[in-house]
mmCIF file of C-alpha atoms in Angstrom:
data_model
loop_
_atom_site.group_PDB
_atom_site.id
_atom_site.type_symbol
_atom_site.label_atom_id
_atom_site.label_comp_id
_atom_site.label_asym_id
_atom_site.label_seq_id
_atom_site.Cartn_x
_atom_site.Cartn_y
_atom_site.Cartn_z
ATOM 1 C CA MET A 1 38.769 25.883 -17.321
ATOM 2 C CA ALA A 2 42.556 24.416 -17.914
ATOM 3 C CA LYS A 3 44.926 26.927 -16.014
ATOM 4 C CA VAL A 4 47.683 27.713 -19.043
ATOM 5 C CA GLU A 5 49.940 29.473 -16.757
ATOM 6 C CA ARG A 6 50.815 26.565 -15.085
ATOM 7 C CA TYR A 7 54.326 27.270 -14.561
ATOM 8 C CA GLY A 8 54.156 31.096 -14.277
ATOM 9 C CA HIS A 9 54.675 32.376 -17.271
ATOM 10 C CA GLY A 10 54.131 32.606 -21.348
ATOM 11 C CA GLY A 11 54.618 31.085 -23.996
ATOM 12 C CA ASP A 12 53.863 27.549 -22.198
ATOM 13 C CA VAL A 13 52.744 25.728 -25.683
ATOM 14 C CA TRP A 14 52.912 22.204 -24.389
ATOM 15 C CA THR A 15 50.654 22.856 -21.572
ATOM 16 C CA ALA A 16 48.085 24.953 -24.189
ATOM 17 C CA ALA A 17 48.329 21.341 -26.230
ATOM 18 C CA ALA A 18 47.240 19.416 -23.295
ATOM 19 C CA ALA A 19 44.505 22.074 -22.258
ATOM 20 C CA PHE A 20 43.125 22.585 -25.787
ATOM 21 C CA GLY A 21 44.571 19.720 -28.128
ATOM 22 C CA GLY A 22 46.638 19.695 -31.293
ATOM 23 C CA ARG A 23 50.304 19.979 -31.288
ATOM 24 C CA ALA A 24 52.225 22.259 -29.384
ATOM 25 C CA ASP A 25 54.148 23.297 -32.120
ATOM 26 C CA GLU A 26 51.061 24.296 -34.452
ATOM 27 C CA PHE A 27 50.135 27.448 -32.005
ATOM 28 C CA LEU A 28 49.997 31.002 -32.688
ATOM 29 C CA ASP A 29 51.783 32.068 -29.490
ATOM 30 C CA TYR A 30 50.797 35.677 -28.527
ATOM 31 C CA SER A 31 51.568 34.901 -24.632
ATOM 32 C CA ALA A 32 55.460 35.164 -25.091
ATOM 33 C CA ASN A 33 56.873 38.389 -26.309
ATOM 34 C CA ILE A 34 59.892 37.286 -28.776
ATOM 35 C CA ASN A 35 61.003 39.891 -31.695
ATOM 36 C CA PRO A 36 58.434 38.552 -34.537
ATOM 37 C CA LEU A 37 61.379 38.441 -37.423
ATOM 38 C CA GLY A 38 62.823 35.763 -35.312
ATOM 39 C CA PRO A 39 66.684 35.559 -35.211
ATOM 40 C CA PRO A 40 69.175 37.522 -37.971
ATOM 41 C CA LEU A 41 69.928 35.150 -40.599
ATOM 42 C CA PHE A 42 73.525 35.364 -39.663
ATOM 43 C CA VAL A 43 73.287 34.002 -36.085
ATOM 44 C CA ARG A 44 71.244 31.302 -37.435
ATOM 45 C CA GLU A 45 74.119 30.727 -40.263
ATOM 46 C CA SER A 46 76.699 30.729 -36.864
ATOM 47 C CA LEU A 47 74.891 28.107 -34.802
ATOM 48 C CA LYS A 48 75.190 25.819 -37.708
ATOM 49 C CA GLN A 49 79.407 26.669 -37.913
ATOM 50 C CA ALA A 50 78.839 26.094 -34.078
ATOM 51 C CA TRP A 51 78.658 22.224 -34.378
ATOM 52 C CA ASP A 52 81.327 21.398 -32.924
ATOM 53 C CA ARG A 53 81.020 23.293 -29.819
ATOM 54 C CA MET A 54 78.672 20.747 -28.366
ATOM 55 C CA LEU A 55 81.778 18.618 -28.171
ATOM 56 C CA GLN A 56 83.300 20.905 -25.838
ATOM 57 C CA TYR A 57 82.531 22.541 -22.095
ATOM 58 C CA PRO A 58 81.352 26.434 -22.630
ATOM 59 C CA ASP A 59 83.911 29.244 -21.772
ATOM 60 C CA PRO A 60 83.328 29.384 -17.671
ATOM 61 C CA ALA A 61 84.814 33.160 -18.222
ATOM 62 C CA HIS A 62 82.407 33.995 -21.430
ATOM 63 C CA ARG A 63 85.593 35.946 -22.729
ATOM 64 C CA ILE A 64 84.781 36.712 -26.298
ATOM 65 C CA LEU A 65 80.823 37.242 -25.742
ATOM 66 C CA LYS A 66 81.522 39.767 -22.374
ATOM 67 C CA ALA A 67 84.582 42.078 -24.724
ATOM 68 C CA SER A 68 82.071 42.887 -27.583
ATOM 69 C CA LEU A 69 79.514 43.241 -25.585
ATOM 70 C CA ALA A 70 81.214 45.407 -23.187
ATOM 71 C CA ASP A 71 82.629 47.170 -25.845
ATOM 72 C CA ARG A 72 79.155 47.784 -27.728
ATOM 73 C CA LEU A 73 77.776 48.535 -24.257
ATOM 74 C CA GLN A 74 80.448 51.442 -23.501
ATOM 75 C CA VAL A 75 81.239 49.568 -19.753
ATOM 76 C CA THR A 76 83.905 48.010 -18.540
ATOM 77 C CA GLU A 77 84.059 43.798 -18.532
ATOM 78 C CA SER A 78 84.049 44.088 -14.414
ATOM 79 C CA GLN A 79 80.753 45.823 -14.765
ATOM 80 C CA LEU A 80 79.258 42.891 -16.917
ATOM 81 C CA MET A 81 78.451 39.349 -16.383
ATOM 82 C CA LEU A 82 76.255 37.151 -18.622
ATOM 83 C CA GLY A 83 73.706 34.500 -17.282
ATOM 84 C CA ASN A 84 71.485 31.911 -18.672
ATOM 85 C CA GLY A 85 68.258 34.275 -19.180
ATOM 86 C CA ALA A 86 68.002 37.507 -17.562
ATOM 87 C CA ALA A 87 66.195 35.435 -14.993
ATOM 88 C CA GLU A 88 69.370 33.692 -13.875
ATOM 89 C CA CYS A 89 70.423 37.094 -13.163
ATOM 90 C CA MET A 90 67.761 38.262 -11.463
ATOM 91 C CA ALA A 91 68.174 34.675 -9.556
ATOM 92 C CA LEU A 92 71.974 35.968 -8.706
ATOM 93 C CA VAL A 93 70.893 38.875 -7.170
ATOM 94 C CA LEU A 94 68.485 37.114 -4.822
ATOM 95 C CA LEU A 95 71.699 34.900 -3.856
ATOM 96 C CA ALA A 96 73.977 37.211 -3.429
ATOM 97 C CA TYR A 97 72.315 39.179 -0.812
ATOM 98 C CA SER A 98 69.857 36.910 0.813
ATOM 99 C CA PRO A 99 67.114 39.415 1.417
ATOM 100 C CA SER A 100 64.586 38.512 4.078
ATOM 101 C CA LEU A 101 62.428 41.297 2.429
ATOM 102 C CA VAL A 102 61.821 42.114 -1.070
ATOM 103 C CA GLY A 103 60.220 45.115 -2.601
ATOM 104 C CA VAL A 104 58.329 44.970 -6.414
ATOM 105 C CA VAL A 105 56.707 47.401 -8.040
ATOM 106 C CA SER A 106 53.486 46.199 -9.256
ATOM 107 C CA PRO A 107 51.698 45.204 -11.834
ATOM 108 C CA CYS A 108 55.016 43.297 -12.798
ATOM 109 C CA PHE A 109 56.631 40.433 -13.984
ATOM 110 C CA SER A 110 55.642 37.628 -11.860
ATOM 111 C CA GLU A 111 59.401 36.083 -11.458
ATOM 112 C CA TYR A 112 60.153 38.959 -9.272
ATOM 113 C CA GLU A 113 57.755 37.952 -6.425
ATOM 114 C CA ALA A 114 58.192 33.835 -7.018
ATOM 115 C CA LEU A 115 61.874 34.114 -6.902
ATOM 116 C CA ALA A 116 62.025 36.021 -3.595
ATOM 117 C CA LYS A 117 60.070 33.301 -2.381
ATOM 118 C CA GLN A 118 61.586 30.744 -3.615
ATOM 119 C CA TYR A 119 64.468 32.150 -1.607
ATOM 120 C CA GLY A 120 63.098 32.741 1.361
ATOM 121 C CA ALA A 121 62.133 36.372 1.569
ATOM 122 C CA ASN A 122 58.830 37.802 2.326
ATOM 123 C CA VAL A 123 57.474 40.677 -0.424
ATOM 124 C CA LEU A 124 56.327 44.096 0.063
ATOM 125 C CA HIS A 125 54.323 45.700 -2.928
ATOM 126 C CA VAL A 126 53.335 49.292 -4.593
ATOM 127 C CA THR A 127 50.584 49.185 -7.345
ATOM 128 C CA GLY A 128 50.705 51.846 -9.785
ATOM 129 C CA SER A 129 47.272 52.544 -10.856
ATOM 130 C CA ASP A 130 45.154 53.598 -14.086
ATOM 131 C CA PRO A 131 45.664 55.545 -16.765
ATOM 132 C CA ASP A 132 48.933 54.063 -16.942
ATOM 133 C CA TYR A 133 49.663 51.448 -14.224
ATOM 134 C CA ARG A 134 53.237 53.230 -12.939
ATOM 135 C CA ALA A 135 53.706 53.754 -9.750
ATOM 136 C CA SER A 136 54.249 57.209 -8.475
ATOM 137 C CA GLU A 137 57.956 58.440 -7.371
ATOM 138 C CA ASP A 138 56.866 58.761 -3.704
ATOM 139 C CA GLN A 139 55.216 54.716 -3.829
ATOM 140 C CA ILE A 140 59.010 53.966 -5.207
ATOM 141 C CA VAL A 141 60.724 55.809 -2.735
ATOM 142 C CA SER A 142 59.066 54.780 0.209
ATOM 143 C CA LEU A 143 59.500 51.122 -0.933
ATOM 144 C CA ILE A 144 63.013 51.061 -1.399
ATOM 145 C CA ARG A 145 63.854 52.519 1.982
ATOM 146 C CA LYS A 146 61.486 49.658 3.482
ATOM 147 C CA VAL A 147 63.270 46.754 1.824
ATOM 148 C CA GLU A 148 66.570 45.163 1.028
ATOM 149 C CA VAL A 149 66.131 44.578 -2.655
ATOM 150 C CA CYS A 150 63.847 45.853 -5.342
ATOM 151 C CA PHE A 151 62.984 45.071 -8.642
ATOM 152 C CA ILE A 152 61.299 47.553 -11.047
ATOM 153 C CA GLY A 153 60.282 46.624 -15.165
ATOM 154 C CA HIS A 154 61.218 49.469 -17.424
ATOM 155 C CA PRO A 155 59.721 48.717 -19.603
ATOM 156 C CA ASN A 156 57.600 47.109 -17.192
ATOM 157 C CA ASN A 157 55.988 43.732 -17.933
ATOM 158 C CA PRO A 158 53.022 43.663 -18.492
ATOM 159 C CA THR A 159 51.869 46.962 -18.929
ATOM 160 C CA GLY A 160 54.766 48.229 -21.226
ATOM 161 C CA ALA A 161 55.376 51.458 -19.562
ATOM 162 C CA LEU A 162 58.179 53.199 -18.820
ATOM 163 C CA TYR A 163 59.822 55.838 -15.986
ATOM 164 C CA ASP A 164 61.433 58.428 -16.723
ATOM 165 C CA ARG A 165 65.458 59.280 -15.861
ATOM 166 C CA SER A 166 64.797 61.703 -13.289
ATOM 167 C CA THR A 167 62.382 59.241 -11.259
ATOM 168 C CA LEU A 168 64.958 56.299 -11.562
ATOM 169 C CA ARG A 169 67.435 58.452 -10.480
ATOM 170 C CA LYS A 170 65.601 59.513 -7.210
ATOM 171 C CA ALA A 171 65.161 56.070 -6.909
ATOM 172 C CA ALA A 172 68.938 54.960 -7.336
ATOM 173 C CA ILE A 173 69.430 57.998 -4.130
ATOM 174 C CA ALA A 174 66.968 56.157 -1.849
ATOM 175 C CA ALA A 175 68.563 52.482 -2.604
ATOM 176 C CA GLU A 176 71.997 54.487 -1.851
ATOM 177 C CA GLN A 177 70.890 56.099 1.410
ATOM 178 C CA SER A 178 69.430 52.769 2.325
ATOM 179 C CA GLY A 179 71.671 50.243 1.203
ATOM 180 C CA CYS A 180 69.241 48.580 -0.625
ATOM 181 C CA ILE A 181 69.638 47.146 -3.980
ATOM 182 C CA LEU A 182 68.118 48.169 -6.813
ATOM 183 C CA VAL A 183 66.970 46.018 -9.848
ATOM 184 C CA VAL A 184 66.350 47.883 -12.890
ATOM 185 C CA ASP A 185 64.656 45.215 -15.476
ATOM 186 C CA GLU A 186 65.292 46.539 -18.754
ATOM 187 C CA ALA A 187 64.699 42.919 -20.420
ATOM 188 C CA PHE A 188 62.378 45.018 -22.981
ATOM 189 C CA ILE A 189 64.329 48.187 -23.498
ATOM 190 C CA ASP A 190 66.029 47.744 -26.851
ATOM 191 C CA PHE A 191 62.631 47.458 -28.574
ATOM 192 C CA LEU A 192 62.853 51.519 -27.991
ATOM 193 C CA ASP A 193 63.912 53.802 -30.518
ATOM 194 C CA ASP A 194 65.258 56.494 -27.973
ATOM 195 C CA GLU A 195 66.865 53.884 -25.410
ATOM 196 C CA ALA A 196 69.867 56.045 -25.166
ATOM 197 C CA ALA A 197 67.076 58.641 -22.921
ATOM 198 C CA TYR A 198 65.480 56.276 -21.133
ATOM 199 C CA THR A 199 68.114 52.992 -19.966
ATOM 200 C CA ALA A 200 69.346 53.694 -16.327
ATOM 201 C CA LEU A 201 72.493 52.612 -17.714
ATOM 202 C CA PRO A 202 74.157 56.063 -16.827
ATOM 203 C CA LEU A 203 73.471 55.950 -13.578
ATOM 204 C CA LEU A 204 75.947 53.182 -12.938
ATOM 205 C CA THR A 205 78.621 55.186 -12.803
ATOM 206 C CA GLU A 206 77.202 57.578 -9.970
ATOM 207 C CA PHE A 207 75.456 54.894 -7.754
ATOM 208 C CA ASN A 208 77.114 51.248 -6.044
ATOM 209 C CA HIS A 209 73.255 50.099 -5.591
ATOM 210 C CA ILE A 210 71.788 49.753 -8.681
ATOM 211 C CA VAL A 211 71.812 46.400 -11.056
ATOM 212 C CA ILE A 212 70.570 46.604 -14.599
ATOM 213 C CA LEU A 213 69.266 43.191 -16.170
ATOM 214 C CA ARG A 214 68.937 42.847 -19.846
ATOM 215 C CA SER A 215 67.661 40.332 -22.478
ATOM 216 C CA LEU A 216 68.900 39.267 -25.464
ATOM 217 C CA THR A 217 66.556 36.726 -26.033
ATOM 218 C CA LYS A 218 63.506 38.853 -26.340
ATOM 219 C CA PHE A 219 64.969 41.272 -29.485
ATOM 220 C CA TYR A 220 67.193 38.921 -30.798
ATOM 221 C CA ALA A 221 64.463 35.929 -30.890
ATOM 222 C CA ILE A 222 67.037 33.258 -29.222
ATOM 223 C CA PRO A 223 64.110 32.124 -25.782
ATOM 224 C CA GLY A 224 65.628 28.394 -26.616
ATOM 225 C CA LEU A 225 69.000 29.169 -26.355
ATOM 226 C CA ARG A 226 68.723 31.095 -22.795
ATOM 227 C CA LEU A 227 70.914 34.228 -22.727
ATOM 228 C CA GLY A 228 70.935 37.773 -20.791
ATOM 229 C CA TYR A 229 73.184 39.728 -19.192
ATOM 230 C CA ALA A 230 73.393 42.362 -15.303
ATOM 231 C CA LEU A 231 75.398 45.688 -15.296
ATOM 232 C CA ALA A 232 76.423 46.621 -11.993
ATOM 233 C CA SER A 233 79.222 48.067 -10.203
ATOM 234 C CA PRO A 234 82.437 45.640 -10.312
ATOM 235 C CA THR A 235 81.791 44.767 -6.454
ATOM 236 C CA ARG A 236 78.183 43.920 -7.261
ATOM 237 C CA ILE A 237 79.270 41.571 -10.566
ATOM 238 C CA ALA A 238 81.919 39.853 -8.321
ATOM 239 C CA GLU A 239 79.484 38.936 -5.572
ATOM 240 C CA MET A 240 76.614 38.027 -8.102
ATOM 241 C CA THR A 241 79.201 35.615 -10.029
ATOM 242 C CA ARG A 242 80.762 34.020 -6.905
ATOM 243 C CA LYS A 243 76.971 32.511 -6.690
ATOM 244 C CA GLN A 244 76.845 31.465 -10.272
ATOM 245 C CA VAL A 245 76.889 27.959 -11.524
ATOM 246 C CA THR A 246 80.294 27.178 -13.765
ATOM 247 C CA TRP A 247 78.836 26.599 -17.525
ATOM 248 C CA SER A 248 75.278 28.013 -16.643
ATOM 249 C CA VAL A 249 75.687 29.555 -19.942
ATOM 250 C CA ASN A 250 75.722 27.318 -23.226
ATOM 251 C CA GLY A 251 78.160 26.753 -25.980
ATOM 252 C CA PHE A 252 75.715 27.641 -28.403
ATOM 253 C CA ALA A 253 73.781 30.604 -26.340
ATOM 254 C CA LEU A 254 77.626 31.711 -26.585
ATOM 255 C CA ALA A 255 78.179 30.998 -30.085
ATOM 256 C CA ALA A 256 74.841 33.433 -30.562
ATOM 257 C CA GLY A 257 75.653 36.154 -28.542
ATOM 258 C CA GLU A 258 79.557 36.508 -30.067
ATOM 259 C CA ALA A 259 77.700 36.432 -33.679
ATOM 260 C CA LEU A 260 75.299 39.156 -32.567
ATOM 261 C CA PHE A 261 78.111 41.546 -31.549
ATOM 262 C CA ASP A 262 81.017 40.367 -33.811
ATOM 263 C CA LYS A 263 82.202 44.035 -35.477
ATOM 264 C CA ASN A 264 81.932 42.192 -38.752
ATOM 265 C CA ASN A 265 78.341 41.490 -38.524
ATOM 266 C CA ARG A 266 77.673 45.422 -37.056
ATOM 267 C CA GLN A 267 76.108 46.450 -40.065
ATOM 268 C CA LEU A 268 73.642 43.653 -40.464
ATOM 269 C CA LEU A 269 72.496 43.640 -37.070
ATOM 270 C CA ILE A 270 71.835 47.633 -36.984
ATOM 271 C CA GLU A 271 69.512 46.607 -40.356
ATOM 272 C CA TYR A 272 68.333 43.964 -38.197
ATOM 273 C CA GLU A 273 67.535 46.110 -35.461
ATOM 274 C CA HIS A 274 66.141 48.967 -37.451
ATOM 275 C CA GLN A 275 63.588 47.221 -39.220
ATOM 276 C CA THR A 276 62.490 45.192 -35.970
ATOM 277 C CA ARG A 277 61.832 48.687 -34.132
ATOM 278 C CA ASN A 278 60.007 49.755 -37.638
ATOM 279 C CA MET A 279 58.032 46.388 -37.925
ATOM 280 C CA VAL A 280 57.072 46.205 -34.059
ATOM 281 C CA SER A 281 56.093 50.116 -33.736
ATOM 282 C CA SER A 282 53.805 50.073 -36.869
ATOM 283 C CA GLU A 283 52.127 46.723 -36.118
ATOM 284 C CA ARG A 284 51.324 47.648 -32.535
ATOM 285 C CA THR A 285 49.101 50.965 -33.477
ATOM 286 C CA TRP A 286 47.473 49.021 -36.127
ATOM 287 C CA MET A 287 46.790 46.193 -33.576
ATOM 288 C CA GLU A 288 45.454 49.261 -31.219
ATOM 289 C CA GLU A 289 43.610 50.547 -33.673
ATOM 290 C CA GLN A 290 41.615 46.865 -34.403
ATOM 291 C CA LEU A 291 41.085 46.236 -31.036
ATOM 292 C CA THR A 292 39.311 49.781 -30.179
ATOM 293 C CA LYS A 293 37.032 48.968 -32.902
ATOM 294 C CA GLN A 294 36.081 45.368 -31.299
ATOM 295 C CA GLY A 295 35.266 47.674 -27.548
ATOM 296 C CA VAL A 296 38.700 45.996 -26.247
ATOM 297 C CA ARG A 297 40.915 48.494 -24.144
ATOM 298 C CA SER A 298 45.012 48.572 -24.697
ATOM 299 C CA TRP A 299 47.325 50.468 -23.032
ATOM 300 C CA ARG A 300 50.267 52.519 -24.696
ATOM 301 C CA SER A 301 53.364 50.367 -24.814
ATOM 302 C CA ALA A 302 57.122 51.009 -25.356
ATOM 303 C CA ALA A 303 57.981 47.648 -26.204
ATOM 304 C CA ASN A 304 56.549 44.912 -28.232
ATOM 305 C CA PHE A 305 53.480 43.800 -26.512
ATOM 306 C CA MET A 306 49.879 45.498 -24.987
ATOM 307 C CA LEU A 307 47.753 45.007 -22.256
ATOM 308 C CA CYS A 308 44.827 44.757 -22.918
ATOM 309 C CA HIS A 309 41.266 44.606 -21.185
ATOM 310 C CA LEU A 310 37.796 43.386 -21.948
ATOM 311 C CA PRO A 311 34.583 44.052 -19.940
ATOM 312 C CA ALA A 312 32.506 41.552 -18.068
ATOM 313 C CA PRO A 313 30.772 39.280 -18.681
ATOM 314 C CA TRP A 314 34.404 38.526 -20.338
ATOM 315 C CA SER A 315 37.343 37.410 -18.786
ATOM 316 C CA ALA A 316 40.821 36.399 -19.740
ATOM 317 C CA GLU A 317 40.666 32.907 -18.444
ATOM 318 C CA LYS A 318 37.064 32.792 -20.664
ATOM 319 C CA LEU A 319 38.849 34.444 -23.805
ATOM 320 C CA GLN A 320 42.032 32.600 -23.939
ATOM 321 C CA GLN A 321 39.750 28.928 -23.657
ATOM 322 C CA GLN A 322 37.500 30.492 -26.736
ATOM 323 C CA LEU A 323 41.056 31.667 -28.513
ATOM 324 C CA GLY A 324 42.797 28.373 -27.064
ATOM 325 C CA THR A 325 40.622 26.029 -28.549
ATOM 326 C CA ARG A 326 41.270 28.261 -32.082
ATOM 327 C CA GLY A 327 44.943 27.499 -31.739
ATOM 328 C CA ILE A 328 46.073 30.944 -30.641
ATOM 329 C CA LEU A 329 47.231 31.581 -26.881
ATOM 330 C CA ILE A 330 47.234 34.557 -25.044
ATOM 331 C CA ARG A 331 48.426 35.345 -21.448
ATOM 332 C CA SER A 332 45.998 36.057 -19.096
ATOM 333 C CA CYS A 333 46.765 38.885 -16.449
ATOM 334 C CA SER A 334 44.192 38.355 -14.286
ATOM 335 C CA MET A 335 46.501 37.334 -11.283
ATOM 336 C CA TYR A 336 49.004 40.307 -11.825
ATOM 337 C CA ASP A 337 48.267 42.866 -8.271
ATOM 338 C CA GLY A 338 46.665 45.643 -9.243
ATOM 339 C CA LEU A 339 45.067 44.156 -12.651
ATOM 340 C CA GLN A 340 41.631 42.729 -12.809
ATOM 341 C CA ASP A 341 39.743 39.658 -14.053
ATOM 342 C CA GLY A 342 38.867 41.015 -17.987
ATOM 343 C CA HIS A 343 43.354 42.312 -18.331
ATOM 344 C CA PHE A 344 45.380 40.215 -20.955
ATOM 345 C CA ARG A 345 48.687 40.562 -23.130
ATOM 346 C CA LEU A 346 49.232 40.084 -26.816
ATOM 347 C CA ALA A 347 52.652 40.234 -27.894
ATOM 348 C CA VAL A 348 53.121 42.047 -30.922
ATOM 349 C CA LYS A 349 53.731 39.845 -34.448
ATOM 350 C CA ASP A 350 53.468 40.148 -37.858
ATOM 351 C CA ARG A 351 50.506 41.547 -39.997
ATOM 352 C CA THR A 352 49.791 37.900 -41.453
ATOM 353 C CA ALA A 353 49.563 36.526 -37.852
ATOM 354 C CA ASN A 354 47.757 39.913 -36.260
ATOM 355 C CA GLU A 355 45.207 39.542 -39.173
ATOM 356 C CA ARG A 356 44.399 36.298 -37.958
ATOM 357 C CA LEU A 357 44.432 36.916 -34.443
ATOM 358 C CA MET A 358 41.947 39.875 -34.990
ATOM 359 C CA GLN A 359 39.690 37.831 -37.357
ATOM 360 C CA GLU A 360 39.325 34.969 -34.741
ATOM 361 C CA LEU A 361 38.977 37.740 -31.916
ATOM 362 C CA VAL A 362 36.005 39.530 -33.772
ATOM 363 C CA ASP A 363 34.391 35.547 -34.309
ATOM 364 C CA VAL A 364 34.699 34.787 -30.433
ATOM 365 C CA LEU A 365 32.924 38.078 -29.276
ATOM 366 C CA ARG A 366 29.982 37.149 -31.663
ATOM 367 C CA LEU A 367 29.386 34.033 -29.623
#
């Protein structure tokens, strides 16, 4: 069987095309978790108008976007840094603190471990178990006390599970006491209706050993531009920024971000955000119902993706191969710590795409 996750991520339609045939742009890609609405129209227009920015170096201080984003989040600019996607910010934590031992709360985004090892660290796991794959509070605190940097996804990828604020606060206390840097990855938190009730953002004013990562590429559907940010104390932000390559955030990414948080576009943005959350919530519920009818187990998710499982004799790789030949790409999760051969992840898309997925799934499971 061809390995579709050759580079460790979903969304690799080029490897899929080589494995299954056809053109990369013809795949219906359920392996990458991007807002099914696509980017807001006013962002697309801003990029057309920003064409001349290709002739200029980007602002190395990201001044316009940083100011507007800080205002939206109600933080100071010194608590905020922009990166080439949340992945760069993740790497900058490791570069700034050079840990020898990194903690990972599993099952989780594979890049935590991959980056840690890439930069010379060993990795220690704690693993949550079914029914929701969340690690316990005691597990998390114990891990934090053993390592120098600890990553936790919130909502977690690939499970979509959330931690409550009290758990995150106890984790932050443990990090403060032990000197560990607690990294809370909130790349998908924008998909929550009640984001304010769950985000670790209020902890920034109380704790110096917490870094929050966020992505603008997932919710606002600009993955090709690569744009994310980190939130932390001014000291932490300064330490991370010193390790950042100049101009890592390109001019078009800055233009998109500036349009997103321009006060003149505020009402349009509110409507887009509301429409996205409503659509993702309703489609996720519909997909859960359809999957259950086909004997596929799924887990309740707070994000725009779902962890699923098919029992033997099916495996995620076998299902991926069968759907791949039909032009549909899914994310195998069999390689995630704590998950099994039958686990896979599906993005949430619009009804037309979701109906096609379900019909192809029905046909494949009849084979």
